Amino acid sequence: MTLSLLHVQPATGTVAALTATGGVAVGGYVHHAWRGIGACATQGLATNPWYPDTLRAALSQSDSAGQALAQAVSADPGASRRQCLVMDRQGRAAVHSGADNLPVIAARCRPTVAAAGNMLADAEVIEALLRHFLEQACVNAEAAWREVESPRYRADYEALLPEMLVAALEAALAVGGDGRGTRSAALRVESFSAAPIDLRVDWAEHPAVELRALLERVREPTFADFLASLPLR
């Protein structure tokens, strides 16, 4: 029903999340990003809106993504209906895909970036999502994709993270996206060096197009100057 990508940069504490689904208002329910701590996407046949509280508390105590996820899943009697992707501050990822989720289900995890989805048009959707992000952000994209090396990021990539997330979503939708069609999309970038960017398209025929248009408005000088004036802590 949903596809998501998480990225954590351990060197700076920047965290990013991208999500899209065939339903309404995905940004309000699925992904959560906490600078310097980590991120999660709670999705599946039915999302669990209480996972983020458990996950953030565990990640804040320096638990690994796997430890945090195990804690959330073990306390959930409906875990078979969940898919949850978690990344900790060191960029380690963990994923749970319950047995009751509808195919196609897929997940791809690399150090510092991971993607997962369910009820997909094809498993290639998640591959396209992750691979396109690597191609934009990394100097060793092919080696990172093949898991020969950990991703090594371009020096200036964080400045264009929102654009990279939108482009990765466009690549994923080009090979199918959500099996029902994709109707809502959202992204969030949390950083210690800039104000958060939190964009949501809650219902649209072409949500990636709308998300890009919204980002272009955010980048316009008037609003960009406003964001730059905000306190960082």
GROMACS .gro file of C-alpha atoms in nm:
model
  233
    1MET     CA    1   0.000   0.000   0.000
    2THR     CA    2   0.298   0.227   0.055
    3LEU     CA    3   0.659   0.287  -0.049
    4SER     CA    4   0.913   0.470   0.167
    5LEU     CA    5   1.279   0.569   0.169
    6LEU     CA    6   1.484   0.668   0.474
    7HIS     CA    7   1.827   0.831   0.481
    8VAL     CA    8   2.052   0.918   0.775
    9GLN     CA    9   2.388   1.096   0.745
   10PRO     CA   10   2.584   1.003   1.060
   11ALA     CA   11   2.849   1.269   1.001
   12THR     CA   12   2.602   1.560   1.025
   13GLY     CA   13   2.292   1.418   1.191
   14THR     CA   14   2.076   1.501   0.888
   15VAL     CA   15   1.778   1.272   0.844
   16ALA     CA   16   1.541   1.245   0.547
   17ALA     CA   17   1.225   1.051   0.473
   18LEU     CA   18   1.010   1.006   0.164
   19THR     CA   19   0.675   0.825   0.141
   20ALA     CA   20   0.399   0.770  -0.114
   21THR     CA   21   0.080   0.565  -0.115
   22GLY     CA   22  -0.243   0.489  -0.296
   23GLY     CA   23  -0.445   0.637  -0.011
   24VAL     CA   24  -0.488   0.981   0.137
   25ALA     CA   25  -0.259   1.189   0.361
   26VAL     CA   26   0.044   0.961   0.379
   27GLY     CA   27   0.270   1.227   0.532
   28GLY     CA   28   0.059   1.254   0.845
   29TYR     CA   29   0.072   0.886   0.932
   30VAL     CA   30   0.368   0.698   0.788
   31HIS     CA   31   0.711   0.857   0.805
   32HIS     CA   32   0.887   1.024   1.098
   33ALA     CA   33   1.233   1.184   1.098
   34TRP     CA   34   1.435   1.306   1.397
   35ARG     CA   35   1.763   1.487   1.331
   36GLY     CA   36   2.057   1.331   1.511
   37ILE     CA   37   1.842   1.034   1.617
   38GLY     CA   38   1.703   0.845   1.319
   39ALA     CA   39   1.383   0.782   1.127
   40CYS     CA   40   1.104   0.534   1.069
   41ALA     CA   41   0.825   0.452   0.825
   42THR     CA   42   0.533   0.262   0.975
   43GLN     CA   43   0.313   0.125   0.699
   44GLY     CA   44   0.168  -0.204   0.579
   45LEU     CA   45  -0.184  -0.343   0.567
   46ALA     CA   46  -0.251  -0.107   0.859
   47THR     CA   47  -0.004   0.143   1.002
   48ASN     CA   48   0.053   0.158   1.378
   49PRO     CA   49   0.061   0.526   1.485
   50TRP     CA   50   0.217   0.434   1.820
   51TYR     CA   51   0.533   0.278   1.677
   52PRO     CA   52   0.709   0.617   1.640
   53ASP     CA   53   0.691   0.691   2.014
   54THR     CA   54   0.853   0.358   2.099
   55LEU     CA   55   1.109   0.384   1.821
   56ARG     CA   56   1.216   0.740   1.896
   57ALA     CA   57   1.261   0.663   2.266
   58ALA     CA   58   1.473   0.359   2.190
   59LEU     CA   59   1.682   0.531   1.924
   60SER     CA   60   1.735   0.829   2.156
   61GLN     CA   61   1.891   0.588   2.405
   62SER     CA   62   2.133   0.474   2.132
   63ASP     CA   63   1.960   0.142   2.068
   64SER     CA   64   2.029   0.007   1.721
   65ALA     CA   65   1.758   0.011   1.457
   66GLY     CA   66   1.716  -0.364   1.503
   67GLN     CA   67   1.678  -0.335   1.879
   68ALA     CA   68   1.429  -0.049   1.851
   69LEU     CA   69   1.222  -0.229   1.590
   70ALA     CA   70   1.215  -0.553   1.790
   71GLN     CA   71   1.083  -0.361   2.090
   72ALA     CA   72   0.800  -0.204   1.889
   73VAL     CA   73   0.702  -0.524   1.710
   74SER     CA   74   0.708  -0.740   2.023
   75ALA     CA   75   0.454  -0.511   2.192
   76ASP     CA   76   0.215  -0.512   1.895
   77PRO     CA   77  -0.048  -0.791   1.874
   78GLY     CA   78  -0.116  -0.680   1.516
   79ALA     CA   79   0.245  -0.698   1.400
   80SER     CA   80   0.156  -0.940   1.119
   81ARG     CA   81  -0.028  -0.649   0.952
   82ARG     CA   82   0.264  -0.407   0.975
   83GLN     CA   83   0.559  -0.317   0.761
   84CYS     CA   84   0.806  -0.094   0.942
   85LEU     CA   85   1.140   0.043   0.826
   86VAL     CA   86   1.374   0.196   1.087
   87MET     CA   87   1.714   0.367   1.063
   88ASP     CA   88   1.930   0.470   1.359
   89ARG     CA   89   2.173   0.758   1.395
   90GLN     CA   90   2.460   0.547   1.263
   91GLY     CA   91   2.271   0.471   0.944
   92ARG     CA   92   2.191   0.109   1.029
   93ALA     CA   93   1.856  -0.011   0.895
   94ALA     CA   94   1.608  -0.275   1.004
   95VAL     CA   95   1.279  -0.379   0.847
   96HIS     CA   96   0.978  -0.582   0.959
   97SER     CA   97   0.729  -0.708   0.701
   98GLY     CA   98   0.442  -0.894   0.864
   99ALA     CA   99   0.301  -1.207   0.702
  100ASP     CA  100  -0.045  -1.057   0.645
  101ASN     CA  101   0.079  -0.777   0.422
  102LEU     CA  102  -0.029  -0.793   0.061
  103PRO     CA  103   0.220  -0.862  -0.216
  104VAL     CA  104   0.423  -0.734  -0.382
  105ILE     CA  105   0.640  -0.671  -0.072
  106ALA     CA  106   1.001  -0.558  -0.102
  107ALA     CA  107   1.282  -0.395   0.094
  108ARG     CA  108   1.636  -0.292   0.007
  109CYS     CA  109   1.876  -0.174   0.278
  110ARG     CA  110   2.218  -0.017   0.244
  111PRO     CA  111   2.423   0.162   0.511
  112THR     CA  112   2.267   0.511   0.558
  113VAL     CA  113   1.980   0.458   0.310
  114ALA     CA  114   1.699   0.205   0.279
  115ALA     CA  115   1.364   0.162   0.107
  116ALA     CA  116   1.063  -0.062   0.161
  117GLY     CA  117   0.714  -0.108   0.025
  118ASN     CA  118   0.408  -0.328   0.012
  119MET     CA  119   0.118  -0.376  -0.230
  120LEU     CA  120   0.357  -0.259  -0.498
  121ALA     CA  121   0.307  -0.284  -0.872
  122ASP     CA  122   0.640  -0.469  -0.884
  123ALA     CA  123   0.946  -0.526  -0.662
  124GLU     CA  124   1.137  -0.316  -0.915
  125VAL     CA  125   0.962  -0.011  -0.767
  126ILE     CA  126   1.175  -0.028  -0.452
  127GLU     CA  127   1.489  -0.100  -0.652
  128ALA     CA  128   1.426   0.207  -0.867
  129LEU     CA  129   1.355   0.422  -0.562
  130LEU     CA  130   1.679   0.330  -0.386
  131ARG     CA  131   1.899   0.311  -0.692
  132HIS     CA  132   1.797   0.653  -0.823
  133PHE     CA  133   1.866   0.811  -0.485
  134LEU     CA  134   2.214   0.655  -0.482
  135GLU     CA  135   2.284   0.773  -0.837
  136GLN     CA  136   2.205   1.131  -0.745
  137ALA     CA  137   2.363   1.152  -0.402
  138CYS     CA  138   2.672   0.928  -0.418
  139VAL     CA  139   3.008   0.930  -0.590
  140ASN     CA  140   3.014   0.548  -0.585
  141ALA     CA  141   2.652   0.473  -0.671
  142GLU     CA  142   2.711   0.149  -0.861
  143ALA     CA  143   2.941   0.003  -0.595
  144ALA     CA  144   2.695   0.106  -0.322
  145TRP     CA  145   2.405  -0.050  -0.511
  146ARG     CA  146   2.597  -0.376  -0.557
  147GLU     CA  147   2.694  -0.365  -0.184
  148VAL     CA  148   3.063  -0.371  -0.270
  149GLU     CA  149   3.111  -0.043  -0.081
  150SER     CA  150   2.915   0.168   0.162
  151PRO     CA  151   2.761   0.478   0.003
  152ARG     CA  152   2.995   0.777  -0.020
  153TYR     CA  153   2.806   1.102  -0.062
  154ARG     CA  154   2.884   1.404  -0.276
  155ALA     CA  155   3.022   1.698  -0.078
  156ASP     CA  156   2.723   1.924  -0.141
  157TYR     CA  157   2.441   1.673  -0.166
  158GLU     CA  158   2.252   1.776   0.150
  159ALA     CA  159   2.160   2.112  -0.003
  160LEU     CA  160   1.961   1.929  -0.271
  161LEU     CA  161   1.822   1.642  -0.063
  162PRO     CA  162   1.455   1.738  -0.118
  163GLU     CA  163   1.506   1.751  -0.494
  164MET     CA  164   1.681   1.413  -0.484
  165LEU     CA  165   1.393   1.260  -0.290
  166VAL     CA  166   1.136   1.387  -0.540
  167ALA     CA  167   1.342   1.258  -0.833
  168ALA     CA  168   1.377   0.918  -0.665
  169LEU     CA  169   1.000   0.906  -0.621
  170GLU     CA  170   0.949   0.994  -0.986
  171ALA     CA  171   1.178   0.706  -1.084
  172ALA     CA  172   0.984   0.465  -0.862
  173LEU     CA  173   0.647   0.575  -0.998
  174ALA     CA  174   0.776   0.539  -1.353
  175VAL     CA  175   0.801   0.163  -1.294
  176GLY     CA  176   0.467   0.132  -1.118
  177GLY     CA  177   0.456   0.269  -0.763
  178ASP     CA  178   0.162   0.155  -0.550
  179GLY     CA  179  -0.032  -0.126  -0.714
  180ARG     CA  180  -0.356   0.072  -0.676
  181GLY     CA  181  -0.210   0.388  -0.823
  182THR     CA  182  -0.035   0.654  -0.614
  183ARG     CA  183  -0.240   0.939  -0.472
  184SER     CA  184  -0.044   1.103  -0.189
  185ALA     CA  185   0.323   1.170  -0.121
  186ALA     CA  186   0.537   1.347   0.136
  187LEU     CA  187   0.896   1.422   0.225
  188ARG     CA  188   1.073   1.552   0.534
  189VAL     CA  189   1.433   1.663   0.584
  190GLU     CA  190   1.564   1.736   0.935
  191SER     CA  191   1.904   1.900   0.977
  192PHE     CA  192   2.114   2.086   1.233
  193SER     CA  193   2.218   2.338   0.966
  194ALA     CA  194   1.880   2.442   0.822
  195ALA     CA  195   1.512   2.465   0.910
  196PRO     CA  196   1.311   2.145   0.854
  197ILE     CA  197   1.143   2.092   0.521
  198ASP     CA  198   0.812   1.907   0.557
  199LEU     CA  199   0.607   1.882   0.236
  200ARG     CA  200   0.284   1.688   0.186
  201VAL     CA  201   0.053   1.622  -0.105
  202ASP     CA  202  -0.252   1.468   0.056
  203TRP     CA  203  -0.452   1.371  -0.254
  204ALA     CA  204  -0.369   1.422  -0.619
  205GLU     CA  205  -0.385   1.248  -0.954
  206HIS     CA  206  -0.009   1.298  -0.996
  207PRO     CA  207   0.138   1.344  -0.646
  208ALA     CA  208   0.503   1.349  -0.754
  209VAL     CA  209   0.428   1.636  -0.992
  210GLU     CA  210   0.247   1.822  -0.716
  211LEU     CA  211   0.528   1.752  -0.469
  212ARG     CA  212   0.787   1.893  -0.709
  213ALA     CA  213   0.573   2.203  -0.767
  214LEU     CA  214   0.539   2.253  -0.393
  215LEU     CA  215   0.915   2.219  -0.347
  216GLU     CA  216   0.973   2.478  -0.620
  217ARG     CA  217   0.758   2.722  -0.423
  218VAL     CA  218   0.957   2.650  -0.108
  219ARG     CA  219   1.277   2.726  -0.301
  220GLU     CA  220   1.150   3.064  -0.422
  221PRO     CA  221   1.359   3.349  -0.271
  222THR     CA  222   1.090   3.490  -0.044
  223PHE     CA  223   1.016   3.163   0.132
  224ALA     CA  224   1.377   3.047   0.120
  225ASP     CA  225   1.480   3.367   0.299
  226PHE     CA  226   1.208   3.308   0.557
  227LEU     CA  227   1.335   2.954   0.624
  228ALA     CA  228   1.691   3.080   0.651
  229SER     CA  229   1.584   3.327   0.920
  230LEU     CA  230   1.444   3.061   1.152
  231PRO     CA  231   1.640   2.949   1.461
  232LEU     CA  232   1.803   2.609   1.428
  233ARG     CA  233   1.753   2.496   1.791
   0.00000   0.00000   0.00000
